[in-house]
Amino acid sequence: MQKTIALSEQEATLRQLLLDVSNYIGTLDGQSRPQLRFTGGWVRDKLLGVGSKDIDIAIDSMTGY
């Protein structure tokens, strides 16, 4: 079973900002685009349909940016 997570306007804006930064880093010489994964209690809370005040994001590489 697959659930769809509905984002608030603020969450959607933050998601897009982070994806834009990740894509920008991927355009730099010698840099691969970092993969972002939304994790933790925020995902659980969204799946349960309850509010959450923080978002945990895992990054697959540290670039120094």
Tab-separated table of N, CA, C and O in Angstrom:
chain	number	residue	atom	x	y	z
A	1	MET	N	0.842	-1.176	0.000
A	1	MET	CA	0.000	0.000	0.000
A	1	MET	C	0.892	1.245	0.000
A	1	MET	O	1.811	1.352	0.796
A	2	GLN	N	0.596	2.171	-0.872
A	2	GLN	CA	1.373	3.398	-0.970
A	2	GLN	C	0.480	4.575	-0.611
A	2	GLN	O	-0.622	4.705	-1.128
A	3	LYS	N	0.969	5.412	0.305
A	3	LYS	CA	0.228	6.608	0.702
A	3	LYS	C	0.861	7.832	0.069
A	3	LYS	O	2.067	7.890	-0.116
A	4	THR	N	0.031	8.789	-0.240
A	4	THR	CA	0.515	10.063	-0.746
A	4	THR	C	0.567	11.045	0.414
A	4	THR	O	-0.371	11.132	1.209
A	5	ILE	N	1.663	11.775	0.508
A	5	ILE	CA	1.811	12.773	1.561
A	5	ILE	C	1.472	14.137	0.983
A	5	ILE	O	2.060	14.561	-0.013
A	6	ALA	N	0.507	14.800	1.588
A	6	ALA	CA	0.116	16.145	1.164
A	6	ALA	C	0.961	17.164	1.926
A	6	ALA	O	1.033	17.127	3.155
A	7	LEU	N	1.617	18.051	1.176
A	7	LEU	CA	2.462	19.067	1.791
A	7	LEU	C	1.690	20.369	1.969
A	7	LEU	O	0.900	20.745	1.110
A	8	SER	N	1.986	21.049	3.079
A	8	SER	CA	1.450	22.394	3.256
A	8	SER	C	2.190	23.325	2.295
A	8	SER	O	3.217	22.951	1.707
A	9	GLU	N	1.727	24.537	2.147
A	9	GLU	CA	2.394	25.495	1.274
A	9	GLU	C	3.831	25.752	1.731
A	9	GLU	O	4.755	25.791	0.917
A	10	GLN	N	4.025	25.883	3.036
A	10	GLN	CA	5.372	26.115	3.567
A	10	GLN	C	6.273	24.903	3.328
A	10	GLN	O	7.447	25.056	2.976
A	11	GLU	N	5.747	23.714	3.526
A	11	GLU	CA	6.537	22.498	3.304
A	11	GLU	C	6.911	22.353	1.839
A	11	GLU	O	8.039	21.984	1.507
A	12	ALA	N	5.980	22.650	0.947
A	12	ALA	CA	6.250	22.570	-0.488
A	12	ALA	C	7.313	23.583	-0.897
A	12	ALA	O	8.197	23.275	-1.706
A	13	THR	N	7.259	24.779	-0.325
A	13	THR	CA	8.248	25.811	-0.622
A	13	THR	C	9.627	25.384	-0.138
A	13	THR	O	10.618	25.509	-0.857
A	14	LEU	N	9.704	24.854	1.082
A	14	LEU	CA	10.978	24.377	1.629
A	14	LEU	C	11.523	23.227	0.793
A	14	LEU	O	12.721	23.195	0.460
A	15	ARG	N	10.676	22.288	0.435
A	15	ARG	CA	11.097	21.155	-0.396
A	15	ARG	C	11.693	21.655	-1.706
A	15	ARG	O	12.775	21.216	-2.108
A	16	GLN	N	11.015	22.579	-2.373
A	16	GLN	CA	11.501	23.076	-3.650
A	16	GLN	C	12.819	23.827	-3.496
A	16	GLN	O	13.725	23.684	-4.314
A	17	LEU	N	12.951	24.618	-2.434
A	17	LEU	CA	14.197	25.337	-2.172
A	17	LEU	C	15.362	24.360	-2.010
A	17	LEU	O	16.423	24.534	-2.602
A	18	LEU	N	15.157	23.318	-1.207
A	18	LEU	CA	16.216	22.330	-0.988
A	18	LEU	C	16.572	21.585	-2.272
A	18	LEU	O	17.744	21.329	-2.543
A	19	LEU	N	15.570	21.242	-3.082
A	19	LEU	CA	15.840	20.577	-4.354
A	19	LEU	C	16.587	21.500	-5.311
A	19	LEU	O	17.492	21.062	-6.032
A	20	ASP	N	16.232	22.779	-5.318
A	20	ASP	CA	16.942	23.748	-6.164
A	20	ASP	C	18.410	23.858	-5.762
A	20	ASP	O	19.300	23.903	-6.620
A	21	VAL	N	18.684	23.904	-4.459
A	21	VAL	CA	20.069	23.979	-3.980
A	21	VAL	C	20.822	22.709	-4.363
A	21	VAL	O	21.961	22.767	-4.844
A	22	SER	N	20.190	21.566	-4.187
A	22	SER	CA	20.819	20.298	-4.555
A	22	SER	C	21.141	20.273	-6.049
A	22	SER	O	22.236	19.873	-6.454
A	23	ASN	N	20.206	20.711	-6.873
A	23	ASN	CA	20.432	20.748	-8.319
A	23	ASN	C	21.545	21.730	-8.677
A	23	ASN	O	22.366	21.447	-9.553
A	24	TYR	N	21.600	22.873	-8.003
A	24	TYR	CA	22.658	23.850	-8.259
A	24	TYR	C	24.031	23.254	-7.938
A	24	TYR	O	24.966	23.385	-8.717
A	25	ILE	N	24.137	22.590	-6.804
A	25	ILE	CA	25.413	21.965	-6.431
A	25	ILE	C	25.832	20.965	-7.501
A	25	ILE	O	27.000	20.860	-7.846
A	26	GLY	N	24.858	20.263	-8.075
A	26	GLY	CA	25.151	19.297	-9.130
A	26	GLY	C	25.678	19.919	-10.404
A	26	GLY	O	26.269	19.223	-11.235
A	27	THR	N	25.491	21.229	-10.583
A	27	THR	CA	26.010	21.900	-11.789
A	27	THR	C	27.451	22.363	-11.624
A	27	THR	O	28.080	22.756	-12.594
A	28	LEU	N	27.965	22.341	-10.411
A	28	LEU	CA	29.324	22.816	-10.155
A	28	LEU	C	30.338	21.780	-10.613
A	28	LEU	O	30.082	20.572	-10.550
A	29	ASP	N	31.487	22.232	-11.062
A	29	ASP	CA	32.538	21.331	-11.551
A	29	ASP	C	32.923	20.322	-10.476
A	29	ASP	O	33.240	20.684	-9.348
A	30	GLY	N	32.901	19.075	-10.851
A	30	GLY	CA	33.356	18.015	-9.958
A	30	GLY	C	32.401	17.656	-8.832
A	30	GLY	O	32.744	16.866	-7.969
A	31	GLN	N	31.217	18.216	-8.837
A	31	GLN	CA	30.268	17.938	-7.753
A	31	GLN	C	29.102	17.105	-8.290
A	31	GLN	O	28.574	17.377	-9.362
A	32	SER	N	28.731	16.092	-7.546
A	32	SER	CA	27.521	15.360	-7.890
A	32	SER	C	26.358	15.958	-7.102
A	32	SER	O	26.556	16.556	-6.043
A	33	ARG	N	25.171	15.814	-7.638
A	33	ARG	CA	23.989	16.366	-6.976
A	33	ARG	C	23.691	15.548	-5.723
A	33	ARG	O	23.497	14.338	-5.792
A	34	PRO	N	23.668	16.190	-4.561
A	34	PRO	CA	23.341	15.459	-3.333
A	34	PRO	C	21.899	14.942	-3.378
A	34	PRO	O	21.001	15.640	-3.840
A	35	GLN	N	21.718	13.725	-2.913
A	35	GLN	CA	20.365	13.189	-2.780
A	35	GLN	C	19.829	13.586	-1.414
A	35	GLN	O	20.522	13.473	-0.401
A	36	LEU	N	18.597	14.052	-1.397
A	36	LEU	CA	17.935	14.440	-0.156
A	36	LEU	C	16.845	13.428	0.155
A	36	LEU	O	16.099	13.021	-0.735
A	37	ARG	N	16.765	13.051	1.407
A	37	ARG	CA	15.703	12.136	1.851
A	37	ARG	C	15.016	12.730	3.063
A	37	ARG	O	15.662	13.044	4.063
A	38	PHE	N	13.717	12.887	2.959
A	38	PHE	CA	12.925	13.380	4.076
A	38	PHE	C	12.642	12.190	4.976
A	38	PHE	O	12.158	11.154	4.519
A	39	THR	N	12.992	12.324	6.267
A	39	THR	CA	12.996	11.166	7.157
A	39	THR	C	12.359	11.494	8.508
A	39	THR	O	11.936	12.612	8.764
A	40	GLY	N	12.348	10.517	9.355
A	40	GLY	CA	12.036	10.713	10.766
A	40	GLY	C	10.572	10.945	11.084
A	40	GLY	O	9.662	10.553	10.359
A	41	GLY	N	10.396	11.636	12.196
A	41	GLY	CA	9.058	11.865	12.742
A	41	GLY	C	8.144	12.648	11.827
A	41	GLY	O	6.928	12.457	11.839
A	42	TRP	N	8.710	13.526	11.004
A	42	TRP	CA	7.878	14.305	10.087
A	42	TRP	C	7.146	13.377	9.122
A	42	TRP	O	5.948	13.530	8.894
A	43	VAL	N	7.856	12.409	8.545
A	43	VAL	CA	7.235	11.460	7.617
A	43	VAL	C	6.169	10.654	8.346
A	43	VAL	O	5.046	10.499	7.856
A	44	ARG	N	6.505	10.157	9.517
A	44	ARG	CA	5.529	9.396	10.312
A	44	ARG	C	4.287	10.229	10.588
A	44	ARG	O	3.159	9.774	10.378
A	45	ASP	N	4.491	11.467	11.041
A	45	ASP	CA	3.358	12.330	11.364
A	45	ASP	C	2.508	12.626	10.135
A	45	ASP	O	1.275	12.642	10.214
A	46	LYS	N	3.157	12.854	8.990
A	46	LYS	CA	2.401	13.113	7.765
A	46	LYS	C	1.574	11.892	7.380
A	46	LYS	O	0.428	12.015	6.971
A	47	LEU	N	2.156	10.700	7.501
A	47	LEU	CA	1.420	9.480	7.172
A	47	LEU	C	0.242	9.256	8.114
A	47	LEU	O	-0.790	8.727	7.715
A	48	LEU	N	0.406	9.686	9.368
A	48	LEU	CA	-0.677	9.548	10.348
A	48	LEU	C	-1.678	10.695	10.270
A	48	LEU	O	-2.717	10.652	10.922
A	49	GLY	N	-1.337	11.730	9.510
A	49	GLY	CA	-2.250	12.858	9.361
A	49	GLY	C	-2.232	13.825	10.526
A	49	GLY	O	-3.215	14.518	10.768
A	50	VAL	N	-1.114	13.866	11.253
A	50	VAL	CA	-1.005	14.802	12.379
A	50	VAL	C	0.070	15.845	12.061
A	50	VAL	O	0.950	15.632	11.229
A	51	GLY	N	0.005	16.978	12.738
A	51	GLY	CA	0.953	18.063	12.508
A	51	GLY	C	2.340	17.738	13.034
A	51	GLY	O	2.522	16.905	13.917
A	52	SER	N	3.311	18.422	12.486
A	52	SER	CA	4.687	18.256	12.916
A	52	SER	C	5.382	19.600	12.815
A	52	SER	O	5.087	20.392	11.935
A	53	LYS	N	6.303	19.853	13.737
A	53	LYS	CA	6.959	21.158	13.780
A	53	LYS	C	8.386	21.146	13.263
A	53	LYS	O	9.041	22.174	13.254
A	54	ASP	N	8.893	19.991	12.857
A	54	ASP	CA	10.239	19.950	12.312
A	54	ASP	C	10.313	18.920	11.200
A	54	ASP	O	9.472	18.044	11.088
A	55	ILE	N	11.310	19.075	10.341
A	55	ILE	CA	11.521	18.152	9.232
A	55	ILE	C	12.973	17.683	9.304
A	55	ILE	O	13.887	18.496	9.382
A	56	ASP	N	13.158	16.370	9.277
A	56	ASP	CA	14.499	15.790	9.257
A	56	ASP	C	14.845	15.448	7.813
A	56	ASP	O	14.051	14.825	7.112
A	57	ILE	N	16.039	15.864	7.391
A	57	ILE	CA	16.464	15.620	6.024
A	57	ILE	C	17.840	14.970	6.052
A	57	ILE	O	18.775	15.504	6.643
A	58	ALA	N	17.940	13.813	5.420
A	58	ALA	CA	19.220	13.121	5.298
A	58	ALA	C	19.843	13.500	3.957
A	58	ALA	O	19.151	13.580	2.951
A	59	ILE	N	21.147	13.753	3.974
A	59	ILE	CA	21.892	14.107	2.766
A	59	ILE	C	22.927	13.018	2.539
A	59	ILE	O	23.655	12.649	3.451
A	60	ASP	N	23.009	12.527	1.306
A	60	ASP	CA	23.896	11.391	1.046
A	60	ASP	C	25.374	11.762	0.957
A	60	ASP	O	26.235	10.905	0.984
A	61	SER	N	25.672	13.040	0.849
A	61	SER	CA	27.075	13.454	0.788
A	61	SER	C	27.203	14.847	1.409
A	61	SER	O	26.271	15.631	1.390
A	62	MET	N	28.362	15.107	1.934
A	62	MET	CA	28.627	16.433	2.498
A	62	MET	C	29.561	17.139	1.538
A	62	MET	O	30.659	16.665	1.270
A	63	THR	N	29.139	18.289	1.026
A	63	THR	CA	29.922	18.971	0.010
A	63	THR	C	30.654	20.188	0.544
A	63	THR	O	31.500	20.745	-0.132
A	64	GLY	N	30.290	20.660	1.719
A	64	GLY	CA	30.906	21.856	2.246
A	64	GLY	C	30.184	23.139	1.864
A	64	GLY	O	30.617	24.217	2.176
A	65	TYR	N	29.064	23.012	1.171
A	65	TYR	CA	28.288	24.185	0.769
A	65	TYR	C	27.221	24.489	1.791
A	65	TYR	O	26.678	23.671	2.408
